[in-house]
Amino acid sequence: MIEHFSLDGKRIPFQPGQTIMDAAMQAGEYIPHLCHNPEFRPRGSCRLCVVRANGRSVAACTSPAREGLEVESDTPDIQADRRSLLQMLFVEGNHLCPACEKSGNCQLQAVAYYCGMLAPDFTHLYPVRELDGSHPDFVLDFNRCILCELCVRASRDADAKGVFGISGRGIGAHLIVNAPSGKLGDTDFDPHDRAAQVCPVGAILPKHKGYDVPIGRRIYDRKPVSLVGDVADHQEDMS
Amino acid sequence: MSAPSPEQAAGTQLERWGSDSDNLLQMLIGVQAALGHIPEAAIRRFEAALGVGRARIEGLIGFYAFLHHRPRGRFDIRVADNIIERMRGSRELAEALAGRLGCPPGETRVDGRLSLGYTPCIGMSDQAPALLVNGYAIPAVEHARLEQVVALVEANTPLADWPPELFEVALNIQRKDLLLEAAVEDGAALAALKASGADALMQVLEASGLRGRGGAGFGLARKWGFCRQAPAEAKRRVVVCNADEGEPGTFKDRVLMQDPQQAARMFEGMTLCAGMVGADSGFLYLRGEYRNLLEPLERELQRRRDAGLLGKNIAGIAGFDFDIAIHLGAGAYICGEESALIESLEGKRGNPRDRPPFPVTRGYLGRPTVVNNVETFIAAALVAVQGADWHRARGTEHSAGTKILSVSGDCARPGIYEYPFGVTLQQILDDCGAADTQAVQIAGAAGRTIPPDEFQRRVAFEDLGTAGSFMIFDQSRDLLEMVRNFNDFFVHESCGFCTPCRVGTTLMQKTLAKVSRGHAAPMDLDTLRRIGELMRRTSHCGLGATAPLSVLDTLDKFPALYRDRLSDRGFVPGFDLDAALSEARAASGRDDPRAHLEGDGV
Amino acid sequence: MREQQAKKVRVATCSLAGCFGCHMSLLDIDERLIDLVELVEFDRSPITDIKEVGPSDLGLIEGGVCNAENVEVLRAFRRQCKTLVAVGACAITGGVPAMRNHYPLHECLDEAYVNGLGVQDGGIPNDPELPLLLNQVHPIHEVVKVDYFLPGCPPAADTIWTFLEQLLSGKPVEFAYRQIHYD
Ligand SMILES: Cc1cc2nc3c(=O)[nH]c(=O)nc-3n(C[C@H](O)[C@H](O)[C@H](O)COP(=O)(O)O)c2cc1C
Ligand code: SF4
Ligand code: SF4
């Protein structure tokens, strides 16, 4: 028997074991997210997909769907929370969109557009972070990493390599590379790795392709992420 | 005795921990203790021997505050710096040490003799100021002791040869009730299990109304019942005792474990649990700050094995096999959260897991796992012997029994107080000799800030739940200093997993600093609220959800703290404008009037 | 009609640490500029000769805050303008100039005035007429209160027009999807 829950009043069918996010995606309903990619085990860390389920705030990507659950997602207060979370992600790193090759193909931007964020008006933290150009085909720009761990999961689970990891904690948490030098060029990272294709922002970038597609004609330039989907589904548009 | 080589040190740990990568954290703690840091060569040895990537090892070193990739001084001194210690002079103590030893806080002396730094509460609030040397606690470091420590460091006396009385920690038990007064023989709970069987004892626990003492107050019988019913390979369930006691201002678990009789009961409670749910392995997760309890507790475990109370066919019950290993923490408050604790037991970074599944169904290595607090296991062992009515004779309908509180701060008699649940805050204040009290911070930095007009409220799950921290602030204190101290704590202790807590704690820290400098405008208070409420709603775990409470509580209940400090401007910059010209002044050598910015906001 | 003209909205604009790109975009509203001039009159702005900002209804700020003069100008705008708008990426995040926040200021100055390619007899200028640089570049909302943000590098002319039109007619400010971008 197919069970159902409601998402902003719509009836969403699901199979046992599915999360709210799984079922919503399958039904073509969009819940904002950054660290989620159905290919990998959900993580629930960006908190963008927090919804209210029977009155309780939960992450849609990690919460099991249940029969009769009443889920609210697209409400003014939840969207306002999402804008605050996005603003936190923007001020935490150095996201200078006009100077970023990923601009227009960036899911952080896209979700921020979708949620109506006009400016990250918290205090900017301007962390001092590195840029690693050691790899022949890829640049790793730590300034833009939002710690979604998609590359970590992809490299570990899909590529069986473990090129990436996280060290530090709290506001000092940061992406690391599995090499004594800490350099991507000293790992077995390869352009064909799944990990090379999942970064939602401009942190893992292919070299020599920066502006092949001009600004204005990129994935999110004309249509919102709710219609065109995640960056990871659009590799062909970027390389 | 010369220090072992990095390879030797790593080899010793590999042997000690069975070359099992689940024990990687314990091995790193061992190398850190042996060498004062975890050198490159040791990392390579672990990589090769365990087949783990170096990113995992680096990830651990970066996560746990007591692990270091770069060498620390021979004496690694950390001064406890919770607000209570601050009130008792922790900053002055650190400054004095810095001056006498020639090593500023946060640094290592050039000759490598010592490192000096701060650490959050080390469970010594009743005998502050206190510090850790290479993980070993020295309480009540007043003048004479300070001189003693300085002399020992300068003389390069090996820590093992420091006078033992330096490390003696007082129990300070001020009030006893059910738990602390009970006279029950060692092994009695296991005898009760043998006599009555698990089903019958389950009913006793159920009837006793016993709820967890680590904070959340989950029903014990329910938790054990879930675990018991969770499908598991024959008796492969796991029992974990949470002795992480990281909540600032709490020290009752330390006292319980220090007392040999209570420590025995704690292990007996764990063993009882194992017998009832069908578990074969147990862990005591002991916070690194309680390093000096490790050997006595190991000895107690050995005594129990020798007495047939651990090991095979325990207490003469055929097929009841169970043993307990002690794992140390390494300076991470989040590892008190049960699912982060389990990650840590598995040798990982202490990021809390998603729930469901709860540990009772999928815990340590995926096995059904019970996690309970030290005090809870002791209570369970006693209830099994004394019965449900004995326990119900104290407390309230929803909070049966007693609660052990750690009382500290502005009062005549800090220490351990055991009360029946339902006791009012006023009663506690009267008993401990607190006068002119401005506020009580109940349940630690993560708890609530209670003003005097609410001192008739009760310690009980239905009113003010607590794991036991009870910090008292009299009228002479600036509560904003308390709020900022707690916020600094959460900035330090956020695991960094989720956005609201990772970033929100730091943004709050900046705004609170602004308030404290008298630079905040009403807008900034709105920002504090907005961040705080966002953290409450959207954080992944209890740390982020409770971290803003003291800010939100004081905004509501002590508004003058903020109001009296507001700038008369409508808006003040988030940074000091004139100071922001300092580098340019230095570089250009200018100091003319135009090289300065006057005023702040408009 | 006459009365309306008497109550034209007074607008001041300036570029702090910006590239005038946002101003170019403002002019890019083409023939709508004529409609705009019907509605507004300009106070201090690169398109007028007024040097000091006077009482205005609306202030449009391009660029982030990188030196002492930027701070003074911005504060004057805040004092004089009823409504202040951060226009463009630099005003909102510091933008490209904020890339120098990665380096200590003295390194930037050394690179520009002492060690840089082609520098002869270099030295860091100490002329009191020159505004001193701040240690870091800041978005304007960290220095004054900002009422509205118009993102984009630059914001599209259409976005600016939509904003002005809605604001001046007292409607709630709302944008279509394609009007908002950060690049
Ligand atoms: C951030 C955080 C820290 C915690 N620290 C501790 C702790 O140090 N000791 C403890 O017993 N419980 C702690 N807890 C509660 C545990 O998650 C868990 O609820 C408890 O160990 C269960 O035991 P109990 O039912 O006996 O109380 C903490 C929870 C959170 C969210
Ligand atoms: S580099 Fe990209 S994919 Fe990896 S954690 Fe950072 S943002 Fe996520
Ligand atoms: S709330 Fe804080 S401690 Fe908990 S998972 Fe999130 S970042 Fe980690």
mmCIF file of C-alpha atoms and ligand atoms in Angstrom, chain A residues 145-151 175 199-201 203-204, ligand 2:
data_model
loop_
_atom_site.group_PDB
_atom_site.id
_atom_site.type_symbol
_atom_site.label_atom_id
_atom_site.label_comp_id
_atom_site.label_asym_id
_atom_site.label_seq_id
_atom_site.Cartn_x
_atom_site.Cartn_y
_atom_site.Cartn_z
ATOM 1 C CA CYS A 145 33.951 25.571 0.502
ATOM 2 C CA ILE A 146 30.670 25.307 2.423
ATOM 3 C CA LEU A 147 31.571 22.006 4.125
ATOM 4 C CA CYS A 148 28.778 20.040 2.502
ATOM 5 C CA GLU A 149 31.106 17.020 2.348
ATOM 6 C CA LEU A 150 29.717 15.951 -1.008
ATOM 7 C CA CYS A 151 33.275 15.598 -2.335
ATOM 8 C CA LEU A 175 38.278 20.669 4.128
ATOM 9 C CA CYS A 199 30.786 20.402 -5.570
ATOM 10 C CA PRO A 200 27.784 22.725 -5.392
ATOM 11 C CA VAL A 201 29.964 25.846 -5.264
ATOM 12 C CA ALA A 203 35.520 25.240 -4.558
ATOM 13 C CA ILE A 204 36.477 22.340 -6.841
HETATM 14 S S1 SF4 D 2 34.831 21.401 -1.688
HETATM 15 FE FE1 SF4 D 2 32.753 21.615 -2.506
HETATM 16 S S2 SF4 D 2 31.910 19.528 -2.355
HETATM 17 FE FE2 SF4 D 2 33.697 19.572 -1.039
HETATM 18 S S3 SF4 D 2 32.894 20.060 0.989
HETATM 19 FE FE3 SF4 D 2 33.532 21.986 0.044
HETATM 20 S S4 SF4 D 2 31.674 22.790 -0.912
HETATM 21 FE FE4 SF4 D 2 31.307 20.624 -0.482
#
